[in-house]
mmCIF file of C-alpha atoms and ligand atoms in Angstrom:
data_model
loop_
_atom_site.group_PDB
_atom_site.id
_atom_site.type_symbol
_atom_site.label_atom_id
_atom_site.label_comp_id
_atom_site.label_asym_id
_atom_site.label_seq_id
_atom_site.Cartn_x
_atom_site.Cartn_y
_atom_site.Cartn_z
ATOM 1 C CA MET A 164 -10.119 -68.295 -71.270
ATOM 2 C CA LYS A 165 -12.965 -69.997 -72.462
ATOM 3 C CA VAL A 166 -16.568 -68.374 -72.008
ATOM 4 C CA LEU A 167 -20.131 -69.729 -71.758
ATOM 5 C CA VAL A 168 -23.584 -67.595 -73.028
ATOM 6 C CA THR A 169 -26.339 -68.679 -72.582
ATOM 7 C CA GLY A 170 -28.729 -66.133 -74.417
ATOM 8 C CA GLY A 171 -25.982 -65.908 -77.085
ATOM 9 C CA ALA A 172 -28.646 -66.571 -80.103
ATOM 10 C CA GLY A 173 -30.359 -63.197 -79.134
ATOM 11 C CA TYR A 174 -30.666 -59.897 -79.694
ATOM 12 C CA ILE A 175 -27.493 -58.393 -77.185
ATOM 13 C CA GLY A 176 -25.880 -61.990 -76.344
ATOM 14 C CA SER A 177 -25.090 -62.430 -80.221
ATOM 15 C CA VAL A 178 -23.036 -59.268 -80.398
ATOM 16 C CA GLY A 179 -21.707 -60.214 -77.166
ATOM 17 C CA VAL A 180 -21.131 -63.489 -78.945
ATOM 18 C CA ARG A 181 -19.438 -61.451 -81.346
ATOM 19 C CA GLU A 182 -16.921 -59.358 -79.533
ATOM 20 C CA LEU A 183 -15.616 -62.422 -77.440
ATOM 21 C CA VAL A 184 -15.286 -64.214 -80.583
ATOM 22 C CA HIS A 185 -13.182 -60.676 -82.261
ATOM 23 C CA GLU A 186 -10.783 -60.631 -78.155
ATOM 24 C CA GLY A 187 -10.016 -64.417 -79.473
ATOM 25 C CA TYR A 188 -12.098 -66.516 -76.720
ATOM 26 C CA GLU A 189 -13.650 -69.646 -77.150
ATOM 27 C CA VAL A 190 -16.951 -69.275 -76.964
ATOM 28 C CA VAL A 191 -19.379 -72.083 -75.976
ATOM 29 C CA VAL A 192 -23.310 -70.956 -77.021
ATOM 30 C CA PHE A 193 -25.975 -71.901 -74.460
ATOM 31 C CA ASP A 194 -29.113 -71.665 -75.691
ATOM 32 C CA ASN A 195 -32.729 -73.407 -76.094
ATOM 33 C CA LEU A 196 -33.628 -70.919 -79.052
ATOM 34 C CA SER A 197 -37.400 -69.926 -77.250
ATOM 35 C CA GLN A 198 -36.291 -66.330 -77.844
ATOM 36 C CA GLY A 199 -32.808 -66.794 -79.960
ATOM 37 C CA HIS A 200 -31.751 -67.224 -83.749
ATOM 38 C CA ARG A 201 -29.946 -70.614 -84.597
ATOM 39 C CA ALA A 202 -29.403 -67.976 -87.620
ATOM 40 C CA ALA A 203 -27.275 -65.579 -84.795
ATOM 41 C CA VAL A 204 -25.135 -67.755 -83.335
ATOM 42 C CA HIS A 205 -21.143 -66.844 -84.355
ATOM 43 C CA PRO A 206 -20.262 -69.985 -86.727
ATOM 44 C CA GLU A 207 -16.871 -70.228 -84.737
ATOM 45 C CA ALA A 208 -19.191 -70.576 -81.843
ATOM 46 C CA VAL A 209 -18.828 -73.963 -80.025
ATOM 47 C CA PHE A 210 -23.304 -74.485 -80.078
ATOM 48 C CA VAL A 211 -25.071 -76.060 -77.011
ATOM 49 C CA GLU A 212 -29.079 -76.566 -77.431
ATOM 50 C CA GLY A 213 -30.369 -77.003 -73.999
ATOM 51 C CA ASP A 214 -32.383 -75.035 -71.556
ATOM 52 C CA LEU A 215 -31.310 -74.045 -68.275
ATOM 53 C CA ARG A 216 -34.825 -75.283 -66.389
ATOM 54 C CA ASP A 217 -33.267 -79.316 -66.531
ATOM 55 C CA ARG A 218 -30.354 -78.173 -63.862
ATOM 56 C CA GLU A 219 -28.406 -81.646 -64.598
ATOM 57 C CA PHE A 220 -28.382 -80.677 -68.508
ATOM 58 C CA VAL A 221 -26.323 -77.296 -66.752
ATOM 59 C CA ASP A 222 -24.649 -78.753 -64.859
ATOM 60 C CA ARG A 223 -23.246 -82.042 -68.716
ATOM 61 C CA THR A 224 -22.621 -79.182 -70.213
ATOM 62 C CA LEU A 225 -20.453 -77.752 -67.812
ATOM 63 C CA ALA A 226 -18.661 -80.395 -66.730
ATOM 64 C CA GLU A 227 -17.916 -80.775 -70.160
ATOM 65 C CA HIS A 228 -17.043 -77.678 -71.820
ATOM 66 C CA SER A 229 -15.252 -76.799 -67.920
ATOM 67 C CA PRO A 230 -16.187 -72.676 -69.273
ATOM 68 C CA ASP A 231 -13.312 -70.064 -67.182
ATOM 69 C CA ALA A 232 -16.096 -67.113 -67.266
ATOM 70 C CA ILE A 233 -20.281 -67.314 -67.905
ATOM 71 C CA MET A 234 -22.303 -64.048 -69.231
ATOM 72 C CA HIS A 235 -25.804 -65.304 -68.134
ATOM 73 C CA PHE A 236 -28.140 -63.028 -71.033
ATOM 74 C CA ALA A 237 -30.857 -65.768 -71.083
ATOM 75 C CA SER A 238 -33.435 -63.756 -69.611
ATOM 76 C CA LYS A 239 -37.007 -63.774 -69.761
ATOM 77 C CA SER A 240 -37.311 -60.316 -69.863
ATOM 78 C CA LEU A 241 -40.129 -57.962 -70.232
ATOM 79 C CA VAL A 242 -41.594 -55.832 -68.213
ATOM 80 C CA GLY A 243 -45.249 -55.171 -69.286
ATOM 81 C CA GLU A 244 -45.124 -59.699 -69.666
ATOM 82 C CA SER A 245 -44.797 -59.564 -66.349
ATOM 83 C CA MET A 246 -46.550 -58.327 -65.274
ATOM 84 C CA GLU A 247 -49.387 -60.497 -66.080
ATOM 85 C CA LYS A 248 -47.163 -64.094 -65.115
ATOM 86 C CA PRO A 249 -45.222 -63.537 -62.456
ATOM 87 C CA PHE A 250 -44.518 -66.054 -62.412
ATOM 88 C CA LEU A 251 -42.263 -66.394 -65.059
ATOM 89 C CA TYR A 252 -40.065 -64.565 -63.096
ATOM 90 C CA LEU A 253 -40.392 -64.593 -60.027
ATOM 91 C CA ASP A 254 -39.534 -68.465 -60.534
ATOM 92 C CA GLU A 255 -38.469 -69.210 -64.000
ATOM 93 C CA ASN A 256 -36.094 -66.645 -64.711
ATOM 94 C CA VAL A 257 -35.142 -66.797 -61.064
ATOM 95 C CA ARG A 258 -34.502 -70.743 -60.904
ATOM 96 C CA CYS A 259 -32.838 -70.674 -64.659
ATOM 97 C CA GLY A 260 -30.333 -67.980 -63.087
ATOM 98 C CA ILE A 261 -29.696 -70.269 -59.911
ATOM 99 C CA ASN A 262 -28.959 -73.493 -61.431
ATOM 100 C CA LEU A 263 -26.476 -71.865 -63.551
ATOM 101 C CA MET A 264 -24.784 -70.319 -60.542
ATOM 102 C CA ARG A 265 -25.296 -73.089 -58.617
ATOM 103 C CA SER A 266 -23.276 -75.515 -60.987
ATOM 104 C CA ALA A 267 -21.176 -72.722 -61.748
ATOM 105 C CA VAL A 268 -20.412 -72.629 -58.173
ATOM 106 C CA GLU A 269 -19.635 -76.976 -57.493
ATOM 107 C CA HIS A 270 -17.904 -76.457 -61.313
ATOM 108 C CA ASP A 271 -15.512 -73.549 -59.889
ATOM 109 C CA VAL A 272 -16.210 -71.378 -62.907
ATOM 110 C CA GLY A 273 -14.998 -68.457 -61.527
ATOM 111 C CA ARG A 274 -16.116 -65.158 -63.286
ATOM 112 C CA PHE A 275 -19.974 -64.186 -63.717
ATOM 113 C CA ILE A 276 -21.912 -61.689 -66.238
ATOM 114 C CA LEU A 277 -25.184 -61.010 -65.386
ATOM 115 C CA SER A 278 -27.397 -58.723 -67.695
ATOM 116 C CA SER A 279 -29.501 -57.034 -65.204
ATOM 117 C CA THR A 280 -32.105 -54.478 -65.859
ATOM 118 C CA ALA A 281 -32.893 -50.475 -64.990
ATOM 119 C CA ASN A 282 -35.961 -51.929 -63.928
ATOM 120 C CA LEU A 283 -33.851 -52.979 -60.964
ATOM 121 C CA PHE A 284 -35.539 -48.767 -59.993
ATOM 122 C CA GLY A 285 -39.395 -48.405 -60.063
ATOM 123 C CA GLU A 286 -39.109 -45.006 -58.469
ATOM 124 C CA PRO A 287 -35.793 -43.556 -58.655
ATOM 125 C CA ASP A 288 -34.833 -40.624 -55.891
ATOM 126 C CA SER A 289 -32.653 -38.857 -58.952
ATOM 127 C CA ILE A 290 -31.447 -38.638 -62.049
ATOM 128 C CA PRO A 291 -29.196 -39.487 -63.956
ATOM 129 C CA ILE A 292 -29.603 -43.030 -62.377
ATOM 130 C CA ASP A 293 -26.166 -44.288 -60.791
ATOM 131 C CA GLU A 294 -25.174 -47.200 -58.568
ATOM 132 C CA GLU A 295 -25.824 -45.695 -55.009
ATOM 133 C CA GLU A 296 -29.804 -45.193 -55.917
ATOM 134 C CA SER A 297 -31.616 -47.664 -54.076
ATOM 135 C CA ILE A 298 -33.391 -50.882 -55.407
ATOM 136 C CA THR A 299 -37.089 -50.823 -56.120
ATOM 137 C CA PRO A 300 -37.843 -52.600 -58.439
ATOM 138 C CA GLY A 301 -40.837 -51.173 -60.716
ATOM 139 C CA SER A 302 -42.769 -54.943 -62.103
ATOM 140 C CA PRO A 303 -41.044 -58.786 -61.519
ATOM 141 C CA TYR A 304 -38.698 -59.217 -64.000
ATOM 142 C CA GLY A 305 -36.697 -56.249 -62.112
ATOM 143 C CA GLU A 306 -37.184 -57.818 -58.673
ATOM 144 C CA SER A 307 -36.363 -61.244 -60.053
ATOM 145 C CA LYS A 308 -32.663 -59.764 -61.681
ATOM 146 C CA ASN A 309 -32.796 -58.651 -58.032
ATOM 147 C CA ILE A 310 -33.396 -61.343 -56.502
ATOM 148 C CA LEU A 311 -29.873 -63.265 -58.799
ATOM 149 C CA GLU A 312 -27.889 -59.241 -58.122
ATOM 150 C CA ARG A 313 -28.260 -60.529 -54.111
ATOM 151 C CA THR A 314 -27.675 -63.926 -54.709
ATOM 152 C CA LEU A 315 -24.020 -63.296 -56.638
ATOM 153 C CA ARG A 316 -23.524 -60.825 -54.053
ATOM 154 C CA TRP A 317 -23.989 -63.390 -51.194
ATOM 155 C CA LEU A 318 -21.477 -66.003 -53.366
ATOM 156 C CA ASP A 319 -18.797 -63.068 -53.809
ATOM 157 C CA ASP A 320 -19.788 -62.316 -50.257
ATOM 158 C CA LEU A 321 -18.676 -66.521 -49.770
ATOM 159 C CA ASP A 322 -16.128 -66.273 -52.636
ATOM 160 C CA ALA A 323 -17.666 -68.338 -54.477
ATOM 161 C CA LEU A 324 -16.892 -66.319 -57.483
ATOM 162 C CA ARG A 325 -16.200 -62.914 -58.880
ATOM 163 C CA PHE A 326 -19.552 -61.193 -60.521
ATOM 164 C CA ALA A 327 -20.696 -58.501 -62.054
ATOM 165 C CA ALA A 328 -24.098 -57.259 -62.273
ATOM 166 C CA LEU A 329 -24.266 -55.419 -65.505
ATOM 167 C CA ARG A 330 -27.578 -52.594 -65.001
ATOM 168 C CA TYR A 331 -29.286 -52.512 -68.816
ATOM 169 C CA PHE A 332 -30.984 -49.369 -69.532
ATOM 170 C CA ASN A 333 -32.827 -49.774 -73.198
ATOM 171 C CA ALA A 334 -31.510 -52.183 -75.173
ATOM 172 C CA ALA A 335 -31.006 -50.418 -79.288
ATOM 173 C CA GLY A 336 -29.575 -50.885 -81.971
ATOM 174 C CA ALA A 337 -28.090 -53.949 -84.810
ATOM 175 C CA ALA A 338 -24.196 -54.481 -84.440
ATOM 176 C CA SER A 339 -23.923 -54.198 -88.105
ATOM 177 C CA GLU A 340 -26.718 -55.198 -91.584
ATOM 178 C CA ASP A 341 -26.723 -59.094 -90.488
ATOM 179 C CA LEU A 342 -27.194 -59.010 -86.538
ATOM 180 C CA GLY A 343 -29.769 -57.330 -85.591
ATOM 181 C CA GLU A 344 -33.074 -56.923 -83.272
ATOM 182 C CA ASP A 345 -36.137 -59.974 -84.494
ATOM 183 C CA HIS A 346 -38.643 -60.912 -80.528
ATOM 184 C CA ASP A 347 -41.834 -62.869 -81.626
ATOM 185 C CA PRO A 348 -44.156 -61.232 -80.697
ATOM 186 C CA GLU A 349 -42.591 -58.355 -80.453
ATOM 187 C CA THR A 350 -43.153 -55.575 -78.395
ATOM 188 C CA HIS A 351 -40.517 -52.945 -77.788
ATOM 189 C CA LEU A 352 -40.920 -49.293 -79.730
ATOM 190 C CA LEU A 353 -38.214 -49.242 -81.801
ATOM 191 C CA PRO A 354 -38.096 -52.276 -83.109
ATOM 192 C CA ILE A 355 -42.308 -51.779 -84.041
ATOM 193 C CA VAL A 356 -41.772 -48.275 -84.437
ATOM 194 C CA LEU A 357 -39.658 -49.586 -87.494
ATOM 195 C CA GLU A 358 -42.054 -51.782 -88.980
ATOM 196 C CA VAL A 359 -44.822 -49.339 -88.955
ATOM 197 C CA ALA A 360 -41.757 -47.394 -90.928
ATOM 198 C CA ALA A 361 -41.523 -50.396 -93.637
ATOM 199 C CA GLY A 362 -44.716 -50.966 -93.452
ATOM 200 C CA LYS A 363 -45.774 -53.675 -91.528
ATOM 201 C CA ARG A 364 -47.268 -52.321 -89.205
ATOM 202 C CA ASP A 365 -49.794 -49.475 -89.710
ATOM 203 C CA LYS A 366 -49.128 -47.837 -86.033
ATOM 204 C CA ILE A 367 -47.864 -47.311 -83.691
ATOM 205 C CA GLU A 368 -50.164 -46.849 -79.427
ATOM 206 C CA ILE A 369 -47.692 -44.585 -77.216
ATOM 207 C CA TYR A 370 -48.455 -46.325 -73.736
ATOM 208 C CA GLY A 371 -49.888 -42.918 -72.071
ATOM 209 C CA ASP A 372 -49.349 -39.589 -72.953
ATOM 210 C CA ASP A 373 -49.584 -38.043 -69.428
ATOM 211 C CA TYR A 374 -46.439 -38.897 -67.173
ATOM 212 C CA ASP A 375 -44.734 -36.514 -65.509
ATOM 213 C CA THR A 376 -42.326 -35.866 -68.079
ATOM 214 C CA ARG A 377 -41.470 -33.090 -70.546
ATOM 215 C CA ASP A 378 -44.201 -34.042 -73.306
ATOM 216 C CA GLY A 379 -45.610 -37.128 -71.003
ATOM 217 C CA THR A 380 -44.827 -39.960 -72.399
ATOM 218 C CA CYS A 381 -41.861 -42.506 -70.962
ATOM 219 C CA VAL A 382 -38.456 -41.185 -71.207
ATOM 220 C CA ARG A 383 -35.969 -43.929 -71.604
ATOM 221 C CA ASP A 384 -31.971 -44.473 -72.315
ATOM 222 C CA TYR A 385 -31.086 -46.079 -75.352
ATOM 223 C CA ILE A 386 -28.034 -47.534 -75.878
ATOM 224 C CA HIS A 387 -26.441 -49.061 -78.692
ATOM 225 C CA VAL A 388 -25.803 -53.207 -78.365
ATOM 226 C CA GLN A 389 -22.466 -53.157 -79.569
ATOM 227 C CA ASP A 390 -21.691 -50.178 -76.534
ATOM 228 C CA LEU A 391 -23.773 -53.292 -74.290
ATOM 229 C CA ALA A 392 -20.812 -55.813 -75.482
ATOM 230 C CA GLN A 393 -18.307 -53.765 -75.052
ATOM 231 C CA ALA A 394 -19.089 -53.200 -71.530
ATOM 232 C CA HIS A 395 -18.841 -56.840 -70.695
ATOM 233 C CA ILE A 396 -16.304 -57.432 -72.331
ATOM 234 C CA LEU A 397 -14.131 -54.541 -69.928
ATOM 235 C CA SER A 398 -16.391 -55.886 -67.031
ATOM 236 C CA LEU A 399 -14.855 -59.758 -67.781
ATOM 237 C CA GLU A 400 -11.162 -58.723 -67.855
ATOM 238 C CA ALA A 401 -11.696 -56.309 -64.655
ATOM 239 C CA LEU A 402 -12.838 -58.819 -63.029
ATOM 240 C CA GLY A 403 -10.023 -60.326 -61.002
ATOM 241 C CA ASP A 404 -10.077 -56.777 -59.494
ATOM 242 C CA GLY A 405 -13.070 -57.739 -57.885
ATOM 243 C CA SER A 406 -17.199 -57.951 -58.134
ATOM 244 C CA ARG A 407 -18.374 -55.002 -59.521
ATOM 245 C CA VAL A 408 -22.109 -53.005 -60.408
ATOM 246 C CA TYR A 409 -22.213 -50.813 -63.544
ATOM 247 C CA ASN A 410 -25.327 -49.026 -64.471
ATOM 248 C CA LEU A 411 -25.436 -48.802 -68.509
ATOM 249 C CA GLY A 412 -26.589 -46.107 -70.330
ATOM 250 C CA ASN A 413 -25.807 -43.066 -73.404
ATOM 251 C CA GLY A 414 -27.130 -40.305 -70.333
ATOM 252 C CA ASP A 415 -29.552 -39.367 -72.076
ATOM 253 C CA GLY A 416 -32.743 -39.334 -71.845
ATOM 254 C CA TYR A 417 -35.199 -39.369 -74.846
ATOM 255 C CA SER A 418 -39.309 -39.785 -75.065
ATOM 256 C CA VAL A 419 -41.842 -41.759 -76.489
ATOM 257 C CA ARG A 420 -42.286 -39.165 -79.365
ATOM 258 C CA GLU A 421 -38.503 -38.668 -79.706
ATOM 259 C CA VAL A 422 -37.984 -41.060 -80.053
ATOM 260 C CA ILE A 423 -41.148 -41.632 -82.941
ATOM 261 C CA ASP A 424 -39.573 -37.986 -84.506
ATOM 262 C CA THR A 425 -36.062 -38.593 -84.700
ATOM 263 C CA ALA A 426 -37.598 -42.060 -86.802
ATOM 264 C CA ARG A 427 -39.449 -39.904 -89.309
ATOM 265 C CA ARG A 428 -35.964 -38.209 -89.551
ATOM 266 C CA VAL A 429 -33.999 -40.518 -90.233
ATOM 267 C CA THR A 430 -36.657 -43.259 -91.721
ATOM 268 C CA GLY A 431 -37.835 -40.631 -94.656
ATOM 269 C CA VAL A 432 -41.282 -42.365 -92.898
ATOM 270 C CA GLU A 433 -44.064 -40.759 -91.759
ATOM 271 C CA ILE A 434 -45.116 -43.598 -88.993
ATOM 272 C CA PRO A 435 -47.781 -42.829 -87.973
ATOM 273 C CA ALA A 436 -48.683 -42.705 -83.291
ATOM 274 C CA GLU A 437 -51.754 -43.201 -81.296
ATOM 275 C CA VAL A 438 -52.471 -42.395 -78.138
ATOM 276 C CA GLY A 439 -53.576 -45.404 -75.727
ATOM 277 C CA PRO A 440 -53.074 -46.026 -72.295
ATOM 278 C CA ARG A 441 -50.037 -46.646 -70.022
ATOM 279 C CA ARG A 442 -48.598 -49.721 -69.277
ATOM 280 C CA PRO A 443 -48.753 -51.241 -66.602
ATOM 281 C CA GLY A 444 -44.814 -51.760 -64.512
ATOM 282 C CA ASP A 445 -43.637 -48.229 -67.237
ATOM 283 C CA PRO A 446 -41.739 -46.015 -64.513
ATOM 284 C CA PRO A 447 -41.802 -42.616 -66.047
ATOM 285 C CA LYS A 448 -38.148 -41.937 -66.400
ATOM 286 C CA LEU A 449 -35.294 -43.855 -66.695
ATOM 287 C CA VAL A 450 -32.127 -41.919 -67.344
ATOM 288 C CA ALA A 451 -28.270 -43.985 -66.261
ATOM 289 C CA SER A 452 -25.507 -42.417 -65.103
ATOM 290 C CA SER A 453 -22.153 -44.492 -66.270
ATOM 291 C CA GLU A 454 -20.139 -42.450 -65.112
ATOM 292 C CA LYS A 455 -18.501 -45.213 -62.870
ATOM 293 C CA ILE A 456 -17.566 -47.536 -65.777
ATOM 294 C CA ARG A 457 -16.179 -44.804 -68.110
ATOM 295 C CA SER A 458 -14.128 -43.876 -64.932
ATOM 296 C CA GLU A 459 -13.206 -47.461 -63.829
ATOM 297 C CA LEU A 460 -13.215 -49.243 -66.726
ATOM 298 C CA GLY A 461 -12.670 -46.428 -69.207
ATOM 299 C CA TRP A 462 -15.693 -47.688 -71.260
ATOM 300 C CA GLU A 463 -16.913 -45.503 -73.775
ATOM 301 C CA PRO A 464 -20.316 -45.615 -76.559
ATOM 302 C CA GLN A 465 -19.684 -45.358 -79.578
ATOM 303 C CA TYR A 466 -23.020 -44.475 -80.522
ATOM 304 C CA SER A 467 -23.890 -42.524 -78.402
ATOM 305 C CA GLU A 468 -26.610 -40.057 -80.574
ATOM 306 C CA LEU A 469 -29.908 -41.543 -80.735
ATOM 307 C CA ASP A 470 -30.015 -40.720 -84.722
ATOM 308 C CA GLU A 471 -26.577 -43.195 -85.509
ATOM 309 C CA ILE A 472 -28.676 -46.054 -82.408
ATOM 310 C CA ILE A 473 -32.111 -45.973 -85.159
ATOM 311 C CA ALA A 474 -29.750 -45.858 -88.757
ATOM 312 C CA SER A 475 -28.033 -48.700 -87.382
ATOM 313 C CA ALA A 476 -31.794 -51.037 -86.840
ATOM 314 C CA TRP A 477 -32.987 -49.614 -89.257
ATOM 315 C CA ALA A 478 -29.982 -50.336 -91.807
ATOM 316 C CA TRP A 479 -30.732 -54.645 -90.278
ATOM 317 C CA HIS A 480 -33.990 -54.209 -90.744
ATOM 318 C CA GLN A 481 -34.662 -52.791 -94.698
ATOM 319 C CA LYS A 482 -31.328 -55.389 -95.266
ATOM 320 C CA HIS A 483 -34.268 -58.496 -93.010
ATOM 321 C CA PRO A 484 -37.462 -57.280 -92.880
ATOM 322 C CA ASN A 485 -38.585 -60.616 -92.174
ATOM 323 C CA GLY A 486 -35.522 -60.879 -89.688
ATOM 324 C CA TYR A 487 -33.816 -64.000 -89.061
ATOM 325 C CA ASP A 488 -36.852 -66.687 -90.742
ATOM 326 C CA GLU A 489 -35.334 -66.152 -94.221
ATOM 327 C CA LEU A 490 -31.961 -66.818 -92.624
ATOM 328 C CA GLU A 491 -32.747 -70.289 -91.790
ATOM 329 C CA GLU A 492 -35.198 -71.740 -94.005
HETATM 330 N N1 UDP B 195 -43.623 -48.021 -75.550
HETATM 331 C C1 UDP B 195 -44.435 -47.685 -76.428
HETATM 332 N N2 UDP B 195 -45.806 -48.284 -77.120
HETATM 333 C C2 UDP B 195 -44.903 -50.225 -77.343
HETATM 334 C C3 UDP B 195 -43.656 -50.366 -76.650
HETATM 335 C C4 UDP B 195 -43.126 -49.517 -76.288
HETATM 336 O O1 UDP B 195 -45.358 -46.296 -75.754
HETATM 337 O O2 UDP B 195 -45.727 -50.501 -78.025
HETATM 338 C C5 UDP B 195 -43.026 -47.840 -74.607
HETATM 339 C C6 UDP B 195 -42.945 -47.798 -73.310
HETATM 340 O O3 UDP B 195 -43.886 -47.654 -72.497
HETATM 341 C C7 UDP B 195 -41.592 -47.198 -72.461
HETATM 342 C C8 UDP B 195 -40.431 -47.445 -73.639
HETATM 343 O O4 UDP B 195 -41.857 -46.864 -75.101
HETATM 344 O O5 UDP B 195 -41.863 -46.305 -71.666
HETATM 345 C C9 UDP B 195 -39.737 -48.646 -74.256
HETATM 346 O O6 UDP B 195 -40.083 -49.356 -73.796
HETATM 347 P P1 UDP B 195 -39.660 -50.736 -74.399
HETATM 348 O O7 UDP B 195 -40.487 -51.720 -74.507
HETATM 349 O O8 UDP B 195 -38.564 -50.646 -76.135
HETATM 350 O O9 UDP B 195 -38.485 -50.846 -73.739
HETATM 351 P P2 UDP B 195 -38.311 -51.410 -71.518
HETATM 352 O O10 UDP B 195 -38.700 -49.520 -71.244
HETATM 353 O O11 UDP B 195 -40.226 -52.049 -71.155
HETATM 354 O O12 UDP B 195 -37.427 -51.850 -71.248
#
């Protein structure tokens, strides 16, 4: 079976590609390298440098490679950015996904896996959040994924394709010392905390400590990228039995302060922190119930402890203090 992976040069996509290759799938990576890294593309994958905004090119790529399935990781994915530049999400993110879906339908690619998000749940009624929770996107980013999920539901209703929408909570950790997180600019909590530990930044700014949570800082559910990748493989294999939607997290919430404290313990470095204003679009508390994927597909996270997740990210940071830069020179 051949799988086309958009964003396969990116943080989560590159791990998905590695797992697919391990499982014996043929893989074509489609990435414009705007956020991904050439050095993160698996050597056994075919690499196509291309842009999802270019529908004709997407069409030609699907015609040439005839994949059996698509994993669509490529995306703008920043809550804060989406509050400042809504059309990057409500237009571009949506358009890229729709271009891909349209080509997928036209070329009879029957299976589609969408990277979705916990930001669908801006105001959850109950925690942990299961798949019955009502959708109230917390930001234009969450809304862009909601539109793509709804489009997939229509395509499923119309028998055009089968899909899985995987709502990631907070992807974290490194899949190996050589496959890690490297964004420019970096905006995510854990890599920034580790950059402070490594002496590359002076301090971590905590975005608000007046939320209604146990220590006033936002609570998130951190899930290891390797566990996310496994969920993709299991979902792909299950698509023959019908479309599905899963929330994906560890089921444990950690506050921003708890993440910083754990990183202090794991790295042995003090890590100065300072409280700043809230970041618009951030829901106070997002913790997943992943009971559905556990019971339906037997998914079981291998990295359930925050310490292990942070330790794996720290090993990557220490081995590659400048990220993929030195591998690409
Ligand atoms: N956060 C923070 N300081 C930072 C970056 C993030 O306090 O420099 C907080 C952010 O407000 C959120 C949590 O850390 O509550 C996780 O943010 P991240 O951007 O890593 O992921 P998100 O939850 O937005 O997907």
